[in-house]
CSV table of N, CA, C and O in Angstrom, one decimal:
chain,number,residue,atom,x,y,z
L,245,UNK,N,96.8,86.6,128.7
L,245,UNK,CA,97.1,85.6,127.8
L,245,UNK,C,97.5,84.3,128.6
L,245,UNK,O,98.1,84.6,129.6
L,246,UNK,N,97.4,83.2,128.3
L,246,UNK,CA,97.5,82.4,129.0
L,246,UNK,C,98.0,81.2,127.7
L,246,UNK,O,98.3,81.5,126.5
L,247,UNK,N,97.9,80.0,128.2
L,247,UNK,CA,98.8,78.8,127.4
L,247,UNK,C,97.9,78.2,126.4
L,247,UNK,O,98.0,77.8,125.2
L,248,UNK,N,97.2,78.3,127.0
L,248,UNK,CA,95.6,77.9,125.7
L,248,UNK,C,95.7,79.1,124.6
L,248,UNK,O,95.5,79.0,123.4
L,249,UNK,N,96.0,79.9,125.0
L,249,UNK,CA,95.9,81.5,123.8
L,249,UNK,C,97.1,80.6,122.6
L,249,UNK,O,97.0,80.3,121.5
L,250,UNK,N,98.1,80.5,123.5
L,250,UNK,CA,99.3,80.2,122.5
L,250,UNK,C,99.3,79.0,121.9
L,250,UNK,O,99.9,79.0,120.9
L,251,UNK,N,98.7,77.9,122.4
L,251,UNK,CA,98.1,76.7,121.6
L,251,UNK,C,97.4,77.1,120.3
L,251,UNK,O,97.8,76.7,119.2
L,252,UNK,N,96.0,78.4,120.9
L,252,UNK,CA,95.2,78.5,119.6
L,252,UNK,C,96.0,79.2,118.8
L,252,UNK,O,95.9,78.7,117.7
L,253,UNK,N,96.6,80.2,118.7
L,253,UNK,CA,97.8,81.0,118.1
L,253,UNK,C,98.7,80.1,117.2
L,253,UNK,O,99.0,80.5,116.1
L,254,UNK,N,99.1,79.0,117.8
L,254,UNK,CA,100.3,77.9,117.0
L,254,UNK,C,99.1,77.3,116.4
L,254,UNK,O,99.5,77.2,115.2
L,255,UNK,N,98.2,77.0,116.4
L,255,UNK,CA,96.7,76.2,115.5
L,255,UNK,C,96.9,76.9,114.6
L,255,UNK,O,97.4,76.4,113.6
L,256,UNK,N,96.6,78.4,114.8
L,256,UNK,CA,95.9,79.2,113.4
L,256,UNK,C,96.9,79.2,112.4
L,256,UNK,O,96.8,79.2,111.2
L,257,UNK,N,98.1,79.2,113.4
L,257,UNK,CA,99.5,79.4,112.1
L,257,UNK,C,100.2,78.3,111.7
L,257,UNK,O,101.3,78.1,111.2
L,258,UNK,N,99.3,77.3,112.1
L,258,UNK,CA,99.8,75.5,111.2
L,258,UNK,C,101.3,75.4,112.1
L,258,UNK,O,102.3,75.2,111.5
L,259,UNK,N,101.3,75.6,113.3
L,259,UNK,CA,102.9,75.7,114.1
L,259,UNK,C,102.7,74.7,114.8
L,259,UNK,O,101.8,74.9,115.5
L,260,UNK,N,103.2,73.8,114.9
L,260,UNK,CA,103.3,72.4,116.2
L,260,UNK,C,103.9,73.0,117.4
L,260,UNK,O,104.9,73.6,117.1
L,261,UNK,N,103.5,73.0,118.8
L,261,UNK,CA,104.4,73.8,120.0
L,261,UNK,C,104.2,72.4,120.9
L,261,UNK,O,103.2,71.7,121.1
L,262,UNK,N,105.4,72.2,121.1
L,262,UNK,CA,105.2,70.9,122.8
L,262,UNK,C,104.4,72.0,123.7
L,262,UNK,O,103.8,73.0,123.4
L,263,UNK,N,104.6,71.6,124.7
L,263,UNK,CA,104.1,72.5,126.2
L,263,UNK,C,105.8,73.4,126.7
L,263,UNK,O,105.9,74.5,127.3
L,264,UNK,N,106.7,72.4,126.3
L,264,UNK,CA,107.6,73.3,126.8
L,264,UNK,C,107.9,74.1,125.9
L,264,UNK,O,108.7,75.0,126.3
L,265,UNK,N,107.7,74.1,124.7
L,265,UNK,CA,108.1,75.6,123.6
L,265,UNK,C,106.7,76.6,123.7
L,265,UNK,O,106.8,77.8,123.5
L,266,UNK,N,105.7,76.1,124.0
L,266,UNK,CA,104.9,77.1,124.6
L,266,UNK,C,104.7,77.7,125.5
L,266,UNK,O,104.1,78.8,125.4
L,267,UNK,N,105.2,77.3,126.7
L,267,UNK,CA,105.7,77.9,128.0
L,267,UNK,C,106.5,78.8,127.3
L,267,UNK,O,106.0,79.9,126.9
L,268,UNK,N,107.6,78.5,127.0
L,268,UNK,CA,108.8,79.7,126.5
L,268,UNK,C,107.8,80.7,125.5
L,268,UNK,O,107.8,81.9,125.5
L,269,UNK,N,107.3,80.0,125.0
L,269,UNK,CA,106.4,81.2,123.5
L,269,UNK,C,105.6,82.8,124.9
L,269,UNK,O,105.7,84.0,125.0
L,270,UNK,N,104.9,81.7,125.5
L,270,UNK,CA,104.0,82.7,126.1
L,270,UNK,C,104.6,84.1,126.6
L,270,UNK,O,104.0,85.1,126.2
L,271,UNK,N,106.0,84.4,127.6
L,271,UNK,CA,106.0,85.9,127.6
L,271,UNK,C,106.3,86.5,126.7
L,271,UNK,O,106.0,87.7,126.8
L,272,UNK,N,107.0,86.1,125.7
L,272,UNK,CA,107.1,86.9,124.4
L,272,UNK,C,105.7,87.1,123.7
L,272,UNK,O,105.3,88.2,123.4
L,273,UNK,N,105.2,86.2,123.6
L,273,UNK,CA,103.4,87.6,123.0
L,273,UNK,C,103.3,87.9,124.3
L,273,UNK,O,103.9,86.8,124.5
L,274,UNK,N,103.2,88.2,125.1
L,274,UNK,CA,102.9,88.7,126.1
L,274,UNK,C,103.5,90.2,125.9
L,274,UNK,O,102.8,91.0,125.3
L,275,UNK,N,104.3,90.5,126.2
L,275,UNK,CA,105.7,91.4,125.8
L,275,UNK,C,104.6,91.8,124.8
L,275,UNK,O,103.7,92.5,125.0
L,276,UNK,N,104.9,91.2,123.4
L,276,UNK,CA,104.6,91.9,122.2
L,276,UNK,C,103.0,92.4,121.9
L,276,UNK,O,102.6,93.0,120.9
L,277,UNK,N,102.3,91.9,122.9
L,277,UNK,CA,100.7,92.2,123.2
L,277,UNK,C,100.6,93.1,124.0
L,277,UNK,O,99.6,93.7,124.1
L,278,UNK,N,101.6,93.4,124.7
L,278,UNK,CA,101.7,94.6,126.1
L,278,UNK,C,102.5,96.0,125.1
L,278,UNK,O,102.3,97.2,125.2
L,279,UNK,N,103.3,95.2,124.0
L,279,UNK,CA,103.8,96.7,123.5
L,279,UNK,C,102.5,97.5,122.5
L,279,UNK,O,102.4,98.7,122.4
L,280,UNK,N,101.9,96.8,122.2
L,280,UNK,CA,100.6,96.9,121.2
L,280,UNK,C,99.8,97.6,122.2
L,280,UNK,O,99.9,98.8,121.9
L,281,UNK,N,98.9,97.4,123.3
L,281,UNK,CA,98.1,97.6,124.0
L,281,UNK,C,98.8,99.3,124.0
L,281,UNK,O,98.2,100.3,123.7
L,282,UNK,N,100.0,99.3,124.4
L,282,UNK,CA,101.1,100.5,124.8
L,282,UNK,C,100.5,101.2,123.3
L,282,UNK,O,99.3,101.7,123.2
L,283,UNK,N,101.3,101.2,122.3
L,283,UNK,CA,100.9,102.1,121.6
L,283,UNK,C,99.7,102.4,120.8
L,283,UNK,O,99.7,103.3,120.0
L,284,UNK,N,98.3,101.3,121.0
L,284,UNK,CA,97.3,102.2,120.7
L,284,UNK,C,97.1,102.8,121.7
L,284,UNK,O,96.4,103.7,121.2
L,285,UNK,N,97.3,103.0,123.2
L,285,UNK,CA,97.0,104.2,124.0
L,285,UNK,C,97.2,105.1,123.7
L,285,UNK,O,96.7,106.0,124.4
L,286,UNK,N,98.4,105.6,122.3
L,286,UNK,CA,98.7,107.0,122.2
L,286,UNK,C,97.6,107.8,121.3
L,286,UNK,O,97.4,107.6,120.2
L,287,UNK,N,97.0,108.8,121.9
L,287,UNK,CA,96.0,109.3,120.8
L,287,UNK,C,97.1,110.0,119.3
L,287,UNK,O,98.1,110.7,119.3
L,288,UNK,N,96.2,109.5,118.4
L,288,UNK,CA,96.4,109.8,117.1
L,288,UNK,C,95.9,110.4,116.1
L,288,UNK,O,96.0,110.4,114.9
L,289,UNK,N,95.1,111.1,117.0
L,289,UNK,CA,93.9,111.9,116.3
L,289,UNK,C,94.4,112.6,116.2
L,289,UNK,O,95.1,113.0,117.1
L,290,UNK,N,94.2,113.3,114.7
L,290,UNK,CA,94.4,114.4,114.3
L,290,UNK,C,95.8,114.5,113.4
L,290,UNK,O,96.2,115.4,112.7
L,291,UNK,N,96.4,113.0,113.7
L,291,UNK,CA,97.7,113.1,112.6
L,291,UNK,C,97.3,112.3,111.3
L,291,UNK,O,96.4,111.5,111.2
L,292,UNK,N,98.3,112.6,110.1
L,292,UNK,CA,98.4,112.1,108.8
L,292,UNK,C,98.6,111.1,108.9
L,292,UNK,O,99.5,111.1,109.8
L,293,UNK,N,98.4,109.5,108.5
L,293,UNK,CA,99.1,108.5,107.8
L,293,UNK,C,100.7,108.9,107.3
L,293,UNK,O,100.6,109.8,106.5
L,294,UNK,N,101.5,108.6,107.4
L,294,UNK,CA,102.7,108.3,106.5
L,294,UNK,C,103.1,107.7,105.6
L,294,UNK,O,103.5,106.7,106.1
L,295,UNK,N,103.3,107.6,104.6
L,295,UNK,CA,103.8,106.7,103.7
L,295,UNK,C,105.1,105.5,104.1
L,295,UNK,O,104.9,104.3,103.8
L,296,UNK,N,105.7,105.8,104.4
L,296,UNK,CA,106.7,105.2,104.8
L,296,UNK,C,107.1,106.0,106.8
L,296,UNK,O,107.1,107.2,107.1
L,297,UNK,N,107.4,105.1,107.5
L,297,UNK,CA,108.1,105.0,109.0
L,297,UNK,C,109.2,106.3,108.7
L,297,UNK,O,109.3,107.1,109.7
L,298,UNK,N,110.1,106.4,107.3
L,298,UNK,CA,111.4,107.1,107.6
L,298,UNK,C,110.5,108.6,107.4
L,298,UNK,O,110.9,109.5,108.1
L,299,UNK,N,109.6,108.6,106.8
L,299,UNK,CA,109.3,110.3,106.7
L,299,UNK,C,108.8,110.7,107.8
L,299,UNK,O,108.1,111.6,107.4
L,300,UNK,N,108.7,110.5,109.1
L,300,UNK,CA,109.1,111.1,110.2
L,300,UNK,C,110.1,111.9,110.2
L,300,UNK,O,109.8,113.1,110.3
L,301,UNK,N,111.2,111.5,110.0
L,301,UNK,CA,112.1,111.8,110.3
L,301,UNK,C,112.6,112.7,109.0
L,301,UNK,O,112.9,112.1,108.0
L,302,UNK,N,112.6,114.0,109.0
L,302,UNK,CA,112.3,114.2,107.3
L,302,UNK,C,113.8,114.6,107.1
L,302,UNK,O,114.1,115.2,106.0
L,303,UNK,N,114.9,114.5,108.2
L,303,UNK,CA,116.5,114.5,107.6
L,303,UNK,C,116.7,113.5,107.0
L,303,UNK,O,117.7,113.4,106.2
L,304,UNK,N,115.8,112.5,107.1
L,304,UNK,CA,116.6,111.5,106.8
L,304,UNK,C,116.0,110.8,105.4
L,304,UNK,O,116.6,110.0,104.7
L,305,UNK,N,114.6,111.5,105.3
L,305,UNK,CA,113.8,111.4,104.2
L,305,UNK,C,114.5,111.4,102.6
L,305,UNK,O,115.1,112.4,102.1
L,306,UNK,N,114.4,109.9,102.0
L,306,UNK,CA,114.6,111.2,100.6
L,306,UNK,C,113.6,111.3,99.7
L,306,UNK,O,112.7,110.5,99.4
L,307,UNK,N,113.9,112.4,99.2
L,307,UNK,CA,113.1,113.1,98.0
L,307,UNK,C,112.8,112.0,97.0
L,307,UNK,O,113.6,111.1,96.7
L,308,UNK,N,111.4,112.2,96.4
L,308,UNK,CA,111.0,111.1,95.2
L,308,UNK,C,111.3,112.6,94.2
L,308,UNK,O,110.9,113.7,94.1
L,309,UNK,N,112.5,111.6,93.6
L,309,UNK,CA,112.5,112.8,92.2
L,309,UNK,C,111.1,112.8,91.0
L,309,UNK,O,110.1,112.0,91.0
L,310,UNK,N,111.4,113.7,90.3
L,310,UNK,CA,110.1,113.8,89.4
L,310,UNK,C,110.1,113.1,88.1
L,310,UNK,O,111.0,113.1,87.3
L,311,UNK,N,109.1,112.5,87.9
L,311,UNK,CA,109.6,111.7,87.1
L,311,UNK,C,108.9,112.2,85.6
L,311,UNK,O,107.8,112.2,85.2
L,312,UNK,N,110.1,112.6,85.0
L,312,UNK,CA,110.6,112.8,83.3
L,312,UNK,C,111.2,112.1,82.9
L,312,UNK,O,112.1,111.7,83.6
L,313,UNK,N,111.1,111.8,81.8
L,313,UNK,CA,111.6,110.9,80.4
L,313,UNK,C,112.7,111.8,80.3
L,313,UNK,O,112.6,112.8,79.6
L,314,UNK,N,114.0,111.5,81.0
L,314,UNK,CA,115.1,112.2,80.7
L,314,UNK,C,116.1,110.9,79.9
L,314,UNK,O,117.3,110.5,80.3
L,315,UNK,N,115.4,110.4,78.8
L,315,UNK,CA,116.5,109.7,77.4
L,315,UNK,C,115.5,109.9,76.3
L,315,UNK,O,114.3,109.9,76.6
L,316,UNK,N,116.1,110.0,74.9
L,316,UNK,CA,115.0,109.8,74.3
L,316,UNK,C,115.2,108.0,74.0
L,316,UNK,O,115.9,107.3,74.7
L,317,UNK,N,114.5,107.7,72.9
L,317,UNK,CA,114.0,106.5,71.8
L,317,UNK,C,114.7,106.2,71.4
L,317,UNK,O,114.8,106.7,70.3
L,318,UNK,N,115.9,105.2,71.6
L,318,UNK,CA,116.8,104.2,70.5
L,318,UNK,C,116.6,103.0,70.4
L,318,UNK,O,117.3,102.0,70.5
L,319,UNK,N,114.9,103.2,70.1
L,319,UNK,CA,114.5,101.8,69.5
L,319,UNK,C,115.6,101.5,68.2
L,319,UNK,O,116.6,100.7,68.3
L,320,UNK,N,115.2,102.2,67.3
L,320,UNK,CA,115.9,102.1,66.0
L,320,UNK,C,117.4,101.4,66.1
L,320,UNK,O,117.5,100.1,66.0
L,321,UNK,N,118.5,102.4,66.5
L,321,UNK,CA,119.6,102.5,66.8
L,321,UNK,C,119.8,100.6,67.3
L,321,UNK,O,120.2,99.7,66.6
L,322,UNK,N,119.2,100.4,68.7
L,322,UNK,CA,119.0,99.3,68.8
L,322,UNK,C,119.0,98.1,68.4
L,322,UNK,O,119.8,97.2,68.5
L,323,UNK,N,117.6,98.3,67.6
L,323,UNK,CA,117.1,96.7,66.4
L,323,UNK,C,118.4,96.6,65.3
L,323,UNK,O,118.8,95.5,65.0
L,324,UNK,N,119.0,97.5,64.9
L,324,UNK,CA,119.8,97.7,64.1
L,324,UNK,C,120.7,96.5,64.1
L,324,UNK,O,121.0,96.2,63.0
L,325,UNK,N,121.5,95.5,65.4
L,325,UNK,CA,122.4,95.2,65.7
L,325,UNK,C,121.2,93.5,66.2
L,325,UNK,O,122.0,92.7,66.6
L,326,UNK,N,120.2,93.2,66.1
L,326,UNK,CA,119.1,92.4,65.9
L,326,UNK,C,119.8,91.1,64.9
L,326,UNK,O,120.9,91.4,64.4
L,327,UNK,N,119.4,89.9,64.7
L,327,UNK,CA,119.7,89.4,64.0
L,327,UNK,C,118.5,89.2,63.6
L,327,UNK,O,118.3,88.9,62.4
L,328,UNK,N,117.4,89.2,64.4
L,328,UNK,CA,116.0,89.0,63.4
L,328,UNK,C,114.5,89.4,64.3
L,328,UNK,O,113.9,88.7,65.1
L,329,UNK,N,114.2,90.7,63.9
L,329,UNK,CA,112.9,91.5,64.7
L,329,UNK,C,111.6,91.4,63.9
L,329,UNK,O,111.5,91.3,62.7
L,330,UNK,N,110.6,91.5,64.7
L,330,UNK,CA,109.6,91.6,64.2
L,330,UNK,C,108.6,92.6,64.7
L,330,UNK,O,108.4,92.4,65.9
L,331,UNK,N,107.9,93.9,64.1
L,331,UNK,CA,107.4,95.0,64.4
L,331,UNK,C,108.2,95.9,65.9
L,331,UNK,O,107.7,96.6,66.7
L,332,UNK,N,109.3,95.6,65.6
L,332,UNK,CA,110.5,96.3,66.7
L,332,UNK,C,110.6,95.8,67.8
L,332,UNK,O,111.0,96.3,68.8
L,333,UNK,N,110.2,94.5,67.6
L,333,UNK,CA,110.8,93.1,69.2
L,333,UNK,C,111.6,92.5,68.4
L,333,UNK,O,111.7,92.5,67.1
L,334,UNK,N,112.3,92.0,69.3
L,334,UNK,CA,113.4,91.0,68.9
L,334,UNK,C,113.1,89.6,68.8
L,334,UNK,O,112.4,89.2,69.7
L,335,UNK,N,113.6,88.6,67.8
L,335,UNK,CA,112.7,87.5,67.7
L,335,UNK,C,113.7,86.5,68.4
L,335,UNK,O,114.9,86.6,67.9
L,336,UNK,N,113.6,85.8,69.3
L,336,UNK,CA,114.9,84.9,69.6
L,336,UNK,C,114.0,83.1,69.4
L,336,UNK,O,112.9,82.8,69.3
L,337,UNK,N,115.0,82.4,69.3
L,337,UNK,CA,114.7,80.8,69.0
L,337,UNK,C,113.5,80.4,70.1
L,337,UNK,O,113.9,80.5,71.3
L,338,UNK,N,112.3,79.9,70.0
L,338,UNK,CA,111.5,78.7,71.0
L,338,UNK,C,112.6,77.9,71.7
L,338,UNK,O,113.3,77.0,71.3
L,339,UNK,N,112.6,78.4,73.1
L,339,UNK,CA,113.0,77.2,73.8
L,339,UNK,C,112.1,76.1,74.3
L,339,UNK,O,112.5,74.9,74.4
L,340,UNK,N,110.7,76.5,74.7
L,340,UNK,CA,109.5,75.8,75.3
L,340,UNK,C,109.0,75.2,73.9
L,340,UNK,O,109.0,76.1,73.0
L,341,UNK,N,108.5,73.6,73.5
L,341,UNK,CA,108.0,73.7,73.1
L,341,UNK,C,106.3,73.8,73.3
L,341,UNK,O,105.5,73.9,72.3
């Protein structure tokens, strides 16, 4: 990578760089292009996708509970206390005209 890389890099992302904030820019992608190069070298063949980074780690995983309708329906109960509904919505004043 070189200083032209980080010019066209600050181009693509609408970023203004002097020469001396590109100088400084450059070994950081550098760094962060060397850690990339790094881990696709690891073969991966043959593993799952993850859903999430933490389920690696499956102590630390949590459980997606299951999802049941554990309340019932107090629509009713609800509207009741309404000052003014219409087919079980609540009607409140237009603010937008």
């Amino acid at each position: 990578m070189k200083l032209d890389d980080v010019q066209r890099i600050a181009h693509l992302s609408s970023l203004e760089l002097s020469q001396a904030e590109a100088e400084a820019v450059l070994p950081q992608l550098q760094a962060v292009f060397a850690l990339v190069e790094e881990m696709q070298a690891v073969d991966t063949s043959g593993l799952a996708p993850l859903a999430h980074p933490i389920l690696f780690l499956r102590d630390l995983a949590q459980p997606l509970r299951p999802d049941a309708v554990t309340e019932s329906d107090h629509r009713a109960e609800n509207m009741q206390s309404a000052p003014a509904e219409q087919e079980g919505y609540f009607l409140v004043p237009r603010v937008i005209e």
